[in-house]
Coordinates of C-alpha atoms in Angstrom, one line a residue:
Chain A
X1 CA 151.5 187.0 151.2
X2 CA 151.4 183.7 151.9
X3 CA 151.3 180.9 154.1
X4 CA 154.6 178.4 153.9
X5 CA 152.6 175.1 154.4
X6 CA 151.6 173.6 151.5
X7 CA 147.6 173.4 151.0
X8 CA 146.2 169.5 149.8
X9 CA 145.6 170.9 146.6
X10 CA 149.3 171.9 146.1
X11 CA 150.4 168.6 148.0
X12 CA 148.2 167.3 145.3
X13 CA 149.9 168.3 142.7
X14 CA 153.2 167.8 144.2
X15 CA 152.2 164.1 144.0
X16 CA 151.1 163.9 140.3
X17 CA 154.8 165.3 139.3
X18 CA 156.2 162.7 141.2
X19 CA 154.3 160.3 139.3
X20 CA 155.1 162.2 135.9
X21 CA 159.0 162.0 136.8
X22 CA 159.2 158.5 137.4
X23 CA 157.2 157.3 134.4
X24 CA 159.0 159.1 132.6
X25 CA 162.5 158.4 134.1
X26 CA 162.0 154.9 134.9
X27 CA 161.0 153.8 131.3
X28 CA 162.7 156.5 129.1
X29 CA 165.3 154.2 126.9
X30 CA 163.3 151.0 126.6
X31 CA 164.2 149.3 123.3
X32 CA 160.7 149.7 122.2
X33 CA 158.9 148.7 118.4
X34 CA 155.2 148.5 117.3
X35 CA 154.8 145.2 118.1
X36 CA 155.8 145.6 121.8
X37 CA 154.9 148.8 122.3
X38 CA 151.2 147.9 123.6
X39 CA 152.9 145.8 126.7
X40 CA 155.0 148.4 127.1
X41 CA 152.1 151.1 127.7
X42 CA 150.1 148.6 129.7
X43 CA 153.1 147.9 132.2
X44 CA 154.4 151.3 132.4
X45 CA 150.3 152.3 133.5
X46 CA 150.3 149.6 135.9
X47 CA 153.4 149.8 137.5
X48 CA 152.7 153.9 138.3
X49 CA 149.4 152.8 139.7
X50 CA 150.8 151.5 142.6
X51 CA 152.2 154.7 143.6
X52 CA 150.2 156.3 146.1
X53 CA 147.5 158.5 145.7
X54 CA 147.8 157.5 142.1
X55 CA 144.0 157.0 140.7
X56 CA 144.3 156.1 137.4
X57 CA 147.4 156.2 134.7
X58 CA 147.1 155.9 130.9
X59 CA 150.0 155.4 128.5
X60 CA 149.8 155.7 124.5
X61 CA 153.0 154.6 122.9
X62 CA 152.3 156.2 119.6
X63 CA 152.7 153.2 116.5
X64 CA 152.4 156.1 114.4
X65 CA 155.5 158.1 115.8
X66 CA 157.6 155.0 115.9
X67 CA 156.9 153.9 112.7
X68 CA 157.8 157.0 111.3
X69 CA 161.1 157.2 113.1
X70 CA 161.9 153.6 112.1
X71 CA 161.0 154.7 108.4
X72 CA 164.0 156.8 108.8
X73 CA 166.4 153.9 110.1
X74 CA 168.1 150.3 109.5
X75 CA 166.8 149.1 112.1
X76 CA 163.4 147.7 113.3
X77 CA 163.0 149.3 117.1
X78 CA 164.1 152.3 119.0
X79 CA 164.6 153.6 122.1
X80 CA 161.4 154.8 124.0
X81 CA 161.2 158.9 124.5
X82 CA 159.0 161.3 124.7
X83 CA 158.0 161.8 121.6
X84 CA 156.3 158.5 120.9
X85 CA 153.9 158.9 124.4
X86 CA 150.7 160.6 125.0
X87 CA 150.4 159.9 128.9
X88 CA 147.3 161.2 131.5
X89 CA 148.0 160.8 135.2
X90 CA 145.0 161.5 137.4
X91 CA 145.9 162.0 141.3
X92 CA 143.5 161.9 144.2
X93 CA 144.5 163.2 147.5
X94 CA 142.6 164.3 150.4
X95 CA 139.4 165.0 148.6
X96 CA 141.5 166.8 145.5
X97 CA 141.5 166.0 142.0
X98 CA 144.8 166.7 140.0
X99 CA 144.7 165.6 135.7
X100 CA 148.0 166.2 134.2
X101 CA 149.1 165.0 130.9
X102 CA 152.5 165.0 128.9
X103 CA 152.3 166.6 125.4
X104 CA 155.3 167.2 122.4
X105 CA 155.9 171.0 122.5
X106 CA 158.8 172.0 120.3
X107 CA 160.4 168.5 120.4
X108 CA 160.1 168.4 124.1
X109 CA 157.7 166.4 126.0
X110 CA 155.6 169.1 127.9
X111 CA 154.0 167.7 131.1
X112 CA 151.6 170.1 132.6
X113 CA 148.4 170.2 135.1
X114 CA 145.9 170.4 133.3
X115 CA 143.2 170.7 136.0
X116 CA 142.8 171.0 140.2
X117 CA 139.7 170.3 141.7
X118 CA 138.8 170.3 145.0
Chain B
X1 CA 199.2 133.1 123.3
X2 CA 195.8 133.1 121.5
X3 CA 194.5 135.5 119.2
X4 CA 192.9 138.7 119.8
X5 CA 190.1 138.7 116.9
X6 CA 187.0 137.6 119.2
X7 CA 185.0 134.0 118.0
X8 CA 181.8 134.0 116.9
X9 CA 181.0 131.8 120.5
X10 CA 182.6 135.0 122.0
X11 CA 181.1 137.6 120.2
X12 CA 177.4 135.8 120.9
X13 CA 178.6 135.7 124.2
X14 CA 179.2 139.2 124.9
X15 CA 175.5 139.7 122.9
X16 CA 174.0 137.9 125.8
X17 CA 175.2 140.2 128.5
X18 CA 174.6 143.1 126.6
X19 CA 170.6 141.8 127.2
X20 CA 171.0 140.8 131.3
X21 CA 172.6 144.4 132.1
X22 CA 169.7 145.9 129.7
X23 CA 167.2 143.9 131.0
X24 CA 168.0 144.5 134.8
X25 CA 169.4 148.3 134.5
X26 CA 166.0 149.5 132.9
X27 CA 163.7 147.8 134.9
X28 CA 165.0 148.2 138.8
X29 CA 163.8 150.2 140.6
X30 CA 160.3 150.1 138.7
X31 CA 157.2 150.0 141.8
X32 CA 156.1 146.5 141.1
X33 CA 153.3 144.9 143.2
X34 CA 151.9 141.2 143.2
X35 CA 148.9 142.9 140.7
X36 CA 151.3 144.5 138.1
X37 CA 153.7 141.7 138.4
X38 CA 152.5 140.1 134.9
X39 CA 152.1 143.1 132.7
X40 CA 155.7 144.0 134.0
X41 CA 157.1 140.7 133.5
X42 CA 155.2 140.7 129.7
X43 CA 157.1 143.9 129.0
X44 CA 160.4 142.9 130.0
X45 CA 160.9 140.3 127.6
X46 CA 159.0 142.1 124.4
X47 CA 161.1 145.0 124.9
X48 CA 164.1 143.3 125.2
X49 CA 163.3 141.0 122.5
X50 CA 163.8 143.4 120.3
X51 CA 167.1 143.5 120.6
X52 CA 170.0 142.2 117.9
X53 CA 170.5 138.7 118.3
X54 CA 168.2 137.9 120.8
X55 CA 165.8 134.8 120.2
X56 CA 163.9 134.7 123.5
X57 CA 163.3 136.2 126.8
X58 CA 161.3 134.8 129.6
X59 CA 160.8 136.6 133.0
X60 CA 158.9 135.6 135.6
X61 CA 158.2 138.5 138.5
X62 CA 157.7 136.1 141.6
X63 CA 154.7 137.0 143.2
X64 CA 155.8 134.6 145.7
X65 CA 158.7 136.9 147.1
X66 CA 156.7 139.8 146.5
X67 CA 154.4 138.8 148.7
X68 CA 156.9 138.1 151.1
X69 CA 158.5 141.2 150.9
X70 CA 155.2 143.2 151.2
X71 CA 154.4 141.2 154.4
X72 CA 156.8 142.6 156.2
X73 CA 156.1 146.7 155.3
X74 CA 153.3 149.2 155.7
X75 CA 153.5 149.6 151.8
X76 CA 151.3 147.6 149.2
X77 CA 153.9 148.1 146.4
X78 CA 158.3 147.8 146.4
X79 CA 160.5 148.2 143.4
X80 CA 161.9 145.6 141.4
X81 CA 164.8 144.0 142.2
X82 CA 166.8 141.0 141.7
X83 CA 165.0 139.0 144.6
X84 CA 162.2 139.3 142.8
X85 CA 163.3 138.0 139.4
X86 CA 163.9 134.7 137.1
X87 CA 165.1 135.4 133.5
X88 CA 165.9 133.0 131.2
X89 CA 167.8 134.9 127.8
X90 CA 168.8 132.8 124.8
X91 CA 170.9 134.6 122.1
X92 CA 171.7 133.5 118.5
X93 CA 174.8 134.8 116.5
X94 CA 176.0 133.5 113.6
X95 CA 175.2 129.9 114.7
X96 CA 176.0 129.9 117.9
X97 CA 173.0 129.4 120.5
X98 CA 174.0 131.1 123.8
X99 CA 171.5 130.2 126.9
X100 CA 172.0 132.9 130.3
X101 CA 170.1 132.6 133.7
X102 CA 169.7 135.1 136.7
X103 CA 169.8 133.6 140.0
X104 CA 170.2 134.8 143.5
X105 CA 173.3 133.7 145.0
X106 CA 174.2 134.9 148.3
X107 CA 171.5 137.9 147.9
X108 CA 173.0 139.2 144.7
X109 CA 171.3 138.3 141.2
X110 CA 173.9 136.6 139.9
X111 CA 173.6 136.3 135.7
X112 CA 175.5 133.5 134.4
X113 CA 176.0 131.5 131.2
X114 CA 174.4 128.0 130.9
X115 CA 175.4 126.9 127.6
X116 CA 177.4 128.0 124.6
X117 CA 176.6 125.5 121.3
X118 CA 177.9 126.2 117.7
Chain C
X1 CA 180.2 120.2 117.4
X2 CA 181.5 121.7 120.7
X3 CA 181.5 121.6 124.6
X4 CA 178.7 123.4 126.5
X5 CA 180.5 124.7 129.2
X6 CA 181.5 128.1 128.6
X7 CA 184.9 128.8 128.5
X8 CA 186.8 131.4 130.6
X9 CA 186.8 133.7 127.3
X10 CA 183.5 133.2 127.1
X11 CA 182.3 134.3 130.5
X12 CA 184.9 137.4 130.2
X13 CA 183.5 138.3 127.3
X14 CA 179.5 137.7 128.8
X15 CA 180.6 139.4 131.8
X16 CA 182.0 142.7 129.5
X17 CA 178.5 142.7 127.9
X18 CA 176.9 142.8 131.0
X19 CA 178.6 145.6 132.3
X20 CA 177.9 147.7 128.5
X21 CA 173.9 146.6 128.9
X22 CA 174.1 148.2 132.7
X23 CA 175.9 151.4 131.4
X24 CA 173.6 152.1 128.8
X25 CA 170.5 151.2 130.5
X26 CA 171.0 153.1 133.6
X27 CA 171.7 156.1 133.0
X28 CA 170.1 156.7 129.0
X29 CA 167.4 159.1 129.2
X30 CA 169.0 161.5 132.5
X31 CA 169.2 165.4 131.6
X32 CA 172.5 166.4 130.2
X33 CA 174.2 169.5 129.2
X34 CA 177.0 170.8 128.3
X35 CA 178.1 171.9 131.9
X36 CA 176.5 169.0 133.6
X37 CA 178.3 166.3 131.0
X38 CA 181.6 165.9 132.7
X39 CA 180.0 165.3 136.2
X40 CA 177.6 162.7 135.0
X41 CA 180.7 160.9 132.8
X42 CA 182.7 160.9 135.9
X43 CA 179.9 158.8 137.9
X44 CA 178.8 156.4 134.7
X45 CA 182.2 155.5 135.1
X46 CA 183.1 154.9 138.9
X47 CA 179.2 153.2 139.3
X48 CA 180.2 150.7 136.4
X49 CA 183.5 150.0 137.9
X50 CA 181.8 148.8 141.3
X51 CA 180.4 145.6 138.9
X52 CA 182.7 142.3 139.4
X53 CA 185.6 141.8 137.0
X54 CA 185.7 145.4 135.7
X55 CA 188.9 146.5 135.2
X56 CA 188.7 150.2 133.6
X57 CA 185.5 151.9 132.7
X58 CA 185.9 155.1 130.1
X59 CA 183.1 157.2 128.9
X60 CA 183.0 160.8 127.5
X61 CA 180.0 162.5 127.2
X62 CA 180.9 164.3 124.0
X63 CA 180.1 168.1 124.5
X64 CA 180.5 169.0 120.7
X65 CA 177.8 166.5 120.1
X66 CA 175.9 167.8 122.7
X67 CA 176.2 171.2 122.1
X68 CA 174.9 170.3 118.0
X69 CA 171.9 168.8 119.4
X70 CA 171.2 172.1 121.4
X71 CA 171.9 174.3 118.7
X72 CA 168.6 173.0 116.7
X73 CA 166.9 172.9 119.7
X74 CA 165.3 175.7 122.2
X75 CA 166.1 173.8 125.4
X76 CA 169.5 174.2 127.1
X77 CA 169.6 170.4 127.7
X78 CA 168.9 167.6 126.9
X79 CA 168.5 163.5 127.4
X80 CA 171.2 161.2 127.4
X81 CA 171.3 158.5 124.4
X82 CA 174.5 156.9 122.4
X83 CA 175.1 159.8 120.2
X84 CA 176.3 161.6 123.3
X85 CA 178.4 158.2 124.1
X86 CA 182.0 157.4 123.7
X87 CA 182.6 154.1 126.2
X88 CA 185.4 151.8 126.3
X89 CA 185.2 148.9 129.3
X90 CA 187.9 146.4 130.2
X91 CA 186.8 143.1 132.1
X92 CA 189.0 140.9 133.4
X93 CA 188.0 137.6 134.1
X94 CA 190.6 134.2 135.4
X95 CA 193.4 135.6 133.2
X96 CA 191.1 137.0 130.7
X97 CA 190.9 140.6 129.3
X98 CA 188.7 141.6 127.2
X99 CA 188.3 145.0 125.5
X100 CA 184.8 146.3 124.7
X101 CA 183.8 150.1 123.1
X102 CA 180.6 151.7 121.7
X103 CA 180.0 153.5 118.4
X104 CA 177.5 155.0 117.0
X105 CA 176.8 153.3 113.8
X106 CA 174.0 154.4 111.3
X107 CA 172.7 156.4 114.2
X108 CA 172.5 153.7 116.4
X109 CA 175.1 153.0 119.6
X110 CA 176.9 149.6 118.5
X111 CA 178.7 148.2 120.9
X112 CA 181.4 146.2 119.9
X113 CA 184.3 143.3 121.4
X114 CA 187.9 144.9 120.3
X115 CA 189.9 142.4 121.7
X116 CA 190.4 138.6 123.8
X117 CA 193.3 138.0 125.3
X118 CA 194.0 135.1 127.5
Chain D
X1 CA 134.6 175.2 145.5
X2 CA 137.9 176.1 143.8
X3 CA 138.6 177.2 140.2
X4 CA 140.3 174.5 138.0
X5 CA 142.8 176.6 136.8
X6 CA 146.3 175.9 138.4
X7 CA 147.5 178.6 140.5
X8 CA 151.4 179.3 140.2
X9 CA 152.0 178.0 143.5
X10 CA 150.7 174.4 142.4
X11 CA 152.5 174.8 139.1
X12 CA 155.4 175.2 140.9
X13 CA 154.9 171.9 143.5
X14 CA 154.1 169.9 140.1
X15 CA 157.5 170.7 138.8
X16 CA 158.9 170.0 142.4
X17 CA 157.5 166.6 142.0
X18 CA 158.7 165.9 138.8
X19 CA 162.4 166.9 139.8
X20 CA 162.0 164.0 142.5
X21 CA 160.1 161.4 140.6
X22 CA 163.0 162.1 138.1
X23 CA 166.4 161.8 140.0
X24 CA 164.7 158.9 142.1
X25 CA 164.0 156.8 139.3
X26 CA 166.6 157.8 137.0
X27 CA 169.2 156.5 139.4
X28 CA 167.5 153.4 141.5
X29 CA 169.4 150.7 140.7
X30 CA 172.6 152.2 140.3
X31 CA 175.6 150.4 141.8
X32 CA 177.1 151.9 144.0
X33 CA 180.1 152.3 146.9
X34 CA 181.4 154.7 149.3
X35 CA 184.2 155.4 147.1
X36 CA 182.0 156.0 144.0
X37 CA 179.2 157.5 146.3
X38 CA 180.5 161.2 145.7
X39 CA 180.3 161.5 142.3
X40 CA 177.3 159.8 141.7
X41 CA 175.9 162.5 144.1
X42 CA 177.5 165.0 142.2
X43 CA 175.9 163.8 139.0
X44 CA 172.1 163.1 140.5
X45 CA 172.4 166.8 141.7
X46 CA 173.8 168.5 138.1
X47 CA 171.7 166.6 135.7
X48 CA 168.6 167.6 137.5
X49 CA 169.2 170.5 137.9
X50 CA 169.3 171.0 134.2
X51 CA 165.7 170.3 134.8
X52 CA 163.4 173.6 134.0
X53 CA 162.5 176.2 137.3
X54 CA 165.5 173.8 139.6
X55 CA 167.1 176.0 141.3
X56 CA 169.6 173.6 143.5
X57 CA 169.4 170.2 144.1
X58 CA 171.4 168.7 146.7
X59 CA 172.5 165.0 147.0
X60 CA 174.0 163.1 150.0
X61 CA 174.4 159.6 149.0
X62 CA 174.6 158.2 152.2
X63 CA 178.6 156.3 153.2
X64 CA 177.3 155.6 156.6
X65 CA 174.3 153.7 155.4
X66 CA 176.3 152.0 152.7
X67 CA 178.8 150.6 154.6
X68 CA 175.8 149.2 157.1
X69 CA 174.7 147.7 154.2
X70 CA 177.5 146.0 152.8
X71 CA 178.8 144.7 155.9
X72 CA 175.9 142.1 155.8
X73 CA 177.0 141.1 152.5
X74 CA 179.7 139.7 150.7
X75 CA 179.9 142.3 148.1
X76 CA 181.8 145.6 147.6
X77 CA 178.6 147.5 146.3
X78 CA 174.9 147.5 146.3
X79 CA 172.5 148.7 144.0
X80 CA 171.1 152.6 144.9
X81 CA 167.8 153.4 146.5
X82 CA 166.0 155.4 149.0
X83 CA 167.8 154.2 152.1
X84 CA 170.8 155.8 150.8
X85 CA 169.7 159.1 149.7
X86 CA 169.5 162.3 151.7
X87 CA 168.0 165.0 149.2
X88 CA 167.0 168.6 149.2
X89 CA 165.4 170.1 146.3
X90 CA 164.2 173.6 145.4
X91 CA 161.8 174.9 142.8
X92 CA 161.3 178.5 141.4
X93 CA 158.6 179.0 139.6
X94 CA 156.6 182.6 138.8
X95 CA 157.5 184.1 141.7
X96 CA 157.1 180.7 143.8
X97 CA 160.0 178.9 145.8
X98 CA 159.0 175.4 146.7
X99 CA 161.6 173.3 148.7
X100 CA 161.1 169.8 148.7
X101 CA 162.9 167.2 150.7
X102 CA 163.2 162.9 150.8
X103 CA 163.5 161.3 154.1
X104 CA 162.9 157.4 155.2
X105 CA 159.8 156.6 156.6
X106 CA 158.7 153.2 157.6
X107 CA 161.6 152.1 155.4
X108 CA 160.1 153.4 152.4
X109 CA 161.9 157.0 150.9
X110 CA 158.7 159.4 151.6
X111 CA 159.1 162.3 149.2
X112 CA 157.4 165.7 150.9
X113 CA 156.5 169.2 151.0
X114 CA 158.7 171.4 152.9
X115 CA 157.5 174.8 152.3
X116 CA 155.4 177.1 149.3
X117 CA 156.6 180.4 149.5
X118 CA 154.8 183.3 147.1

């Protein structure tokens, strides 16, 4: 049962939630419309890049969500959540390979690994 | 003395601020390197261009101090602060043009008004 | 028509926006619930209060609201936006009080000057 | 060489991560006091641990630290971040405990592995 030192694939993995909790938490709120929304993604990718360990980040805001949600208002932006990102973080660390993505799953955004390689 | 109903000067006024704290209290804290400093910089102002009332934002992420800053640590990366930022904010309402700076001052950003026209 | 320089209102009333644009900014988007909701109003309000020129900071998380939200939801929490919001801030700037509060307003947070008072 | 299936233990290091990615960037920024440092402890701690499989989360915003920071300075606050923050998080997930800690390292807040217990 179990030693208490983590292995690199779990330190791995510890490191792609870290990344997935700070894009999120960092940006989450942003007044955000269409027409800004691709800056938005390409900062919000960048700026997570830098973390370390942190291969490659890609951010969707979704023009398609937000333009249905402003459809359904006076005004002509919103506030940035979950439900208008589609988000892939890939982490390397000491020869492992962690994919994780963020999906919508009963109005929540969902992040999950979705695959550890070593 | 003086009445209590807030002028349109005022009201653009407040407007303004409403944009610096926005601008500043989203955004710190966001890891921010000399690479990512433009998209970053690009986002800043488009998201917070959408705001009511707000005409233009410009925001320069000094690379300059950045650089700097990453001189003197192990890391390749920091998170934004105010050292690190000039914004310019100009806010209409209801005919009044209201211009707002950030500046260091004493090692605090310090926002201030520049000009108030009707 | 007008002087440039702001005048004392002015800045109070910049300064009280400021301090709304922080609020908001800082801590929209952080997990809530019902139990956590008086803990999290308590510190919104003594962070805020640190900022120059701030008299009084009030904020209620609103529970009932929260606890709507939860009821169509399968989560037992959620993320912090203005629906959640009741804030009232009073600045004080050179013999200046200003009085500021947010409402929600077609479903979006307006804040809103109540009163100038020199 | 390794499945690409998570096992539970890296599930539960993921979510570990994201608790700290979260409540670090969440409240960067902040301003903060040693007289408004307790609460906004208090609140880091219970709105992430809202967070799903967060068992405990414990906060020590740091006085001592605070006031070595502000004694350089003119001002009465500063703005939150690592070199304030002691913190102890713990995960649960299937069967998994994962405790997670944040120290300084090199003057940057290191987030790590403490132990993966099945």
């Amino acid at each position: 049962m179990s030693s208490e030192t983590p292995t690199d694939a779990e330190t791995a993995c510890f490191e792609a939630g870290i990344k997935f909790g700070s894009l999120y938490h960092q940006f989450a709120g942003t007044p955000v419309s269409p027409e800004s929304a691709p800056s938005l993604a390409t900062a919000m990718a960048e700026s997570i890049e830098n973390q370390p360990h942190c291969r490659e980040v890609t951010v969707d805001v979704r023009a398609d969500e937000l333009e249905a949600a402003l459809a359904e208002s006076t005004a002509d932006y919103t506030e940035l959540t979950g439900r208008f990102l589609e988000v892939e973080i890939v982490v390397d660390y000491e020869g492992c390979t962690v994919v994780t993505r963020m999906e919508m799953e009963d109005g929540y955004p969902l992040m999950r690994l979705e695959s550890v390689r070593e």
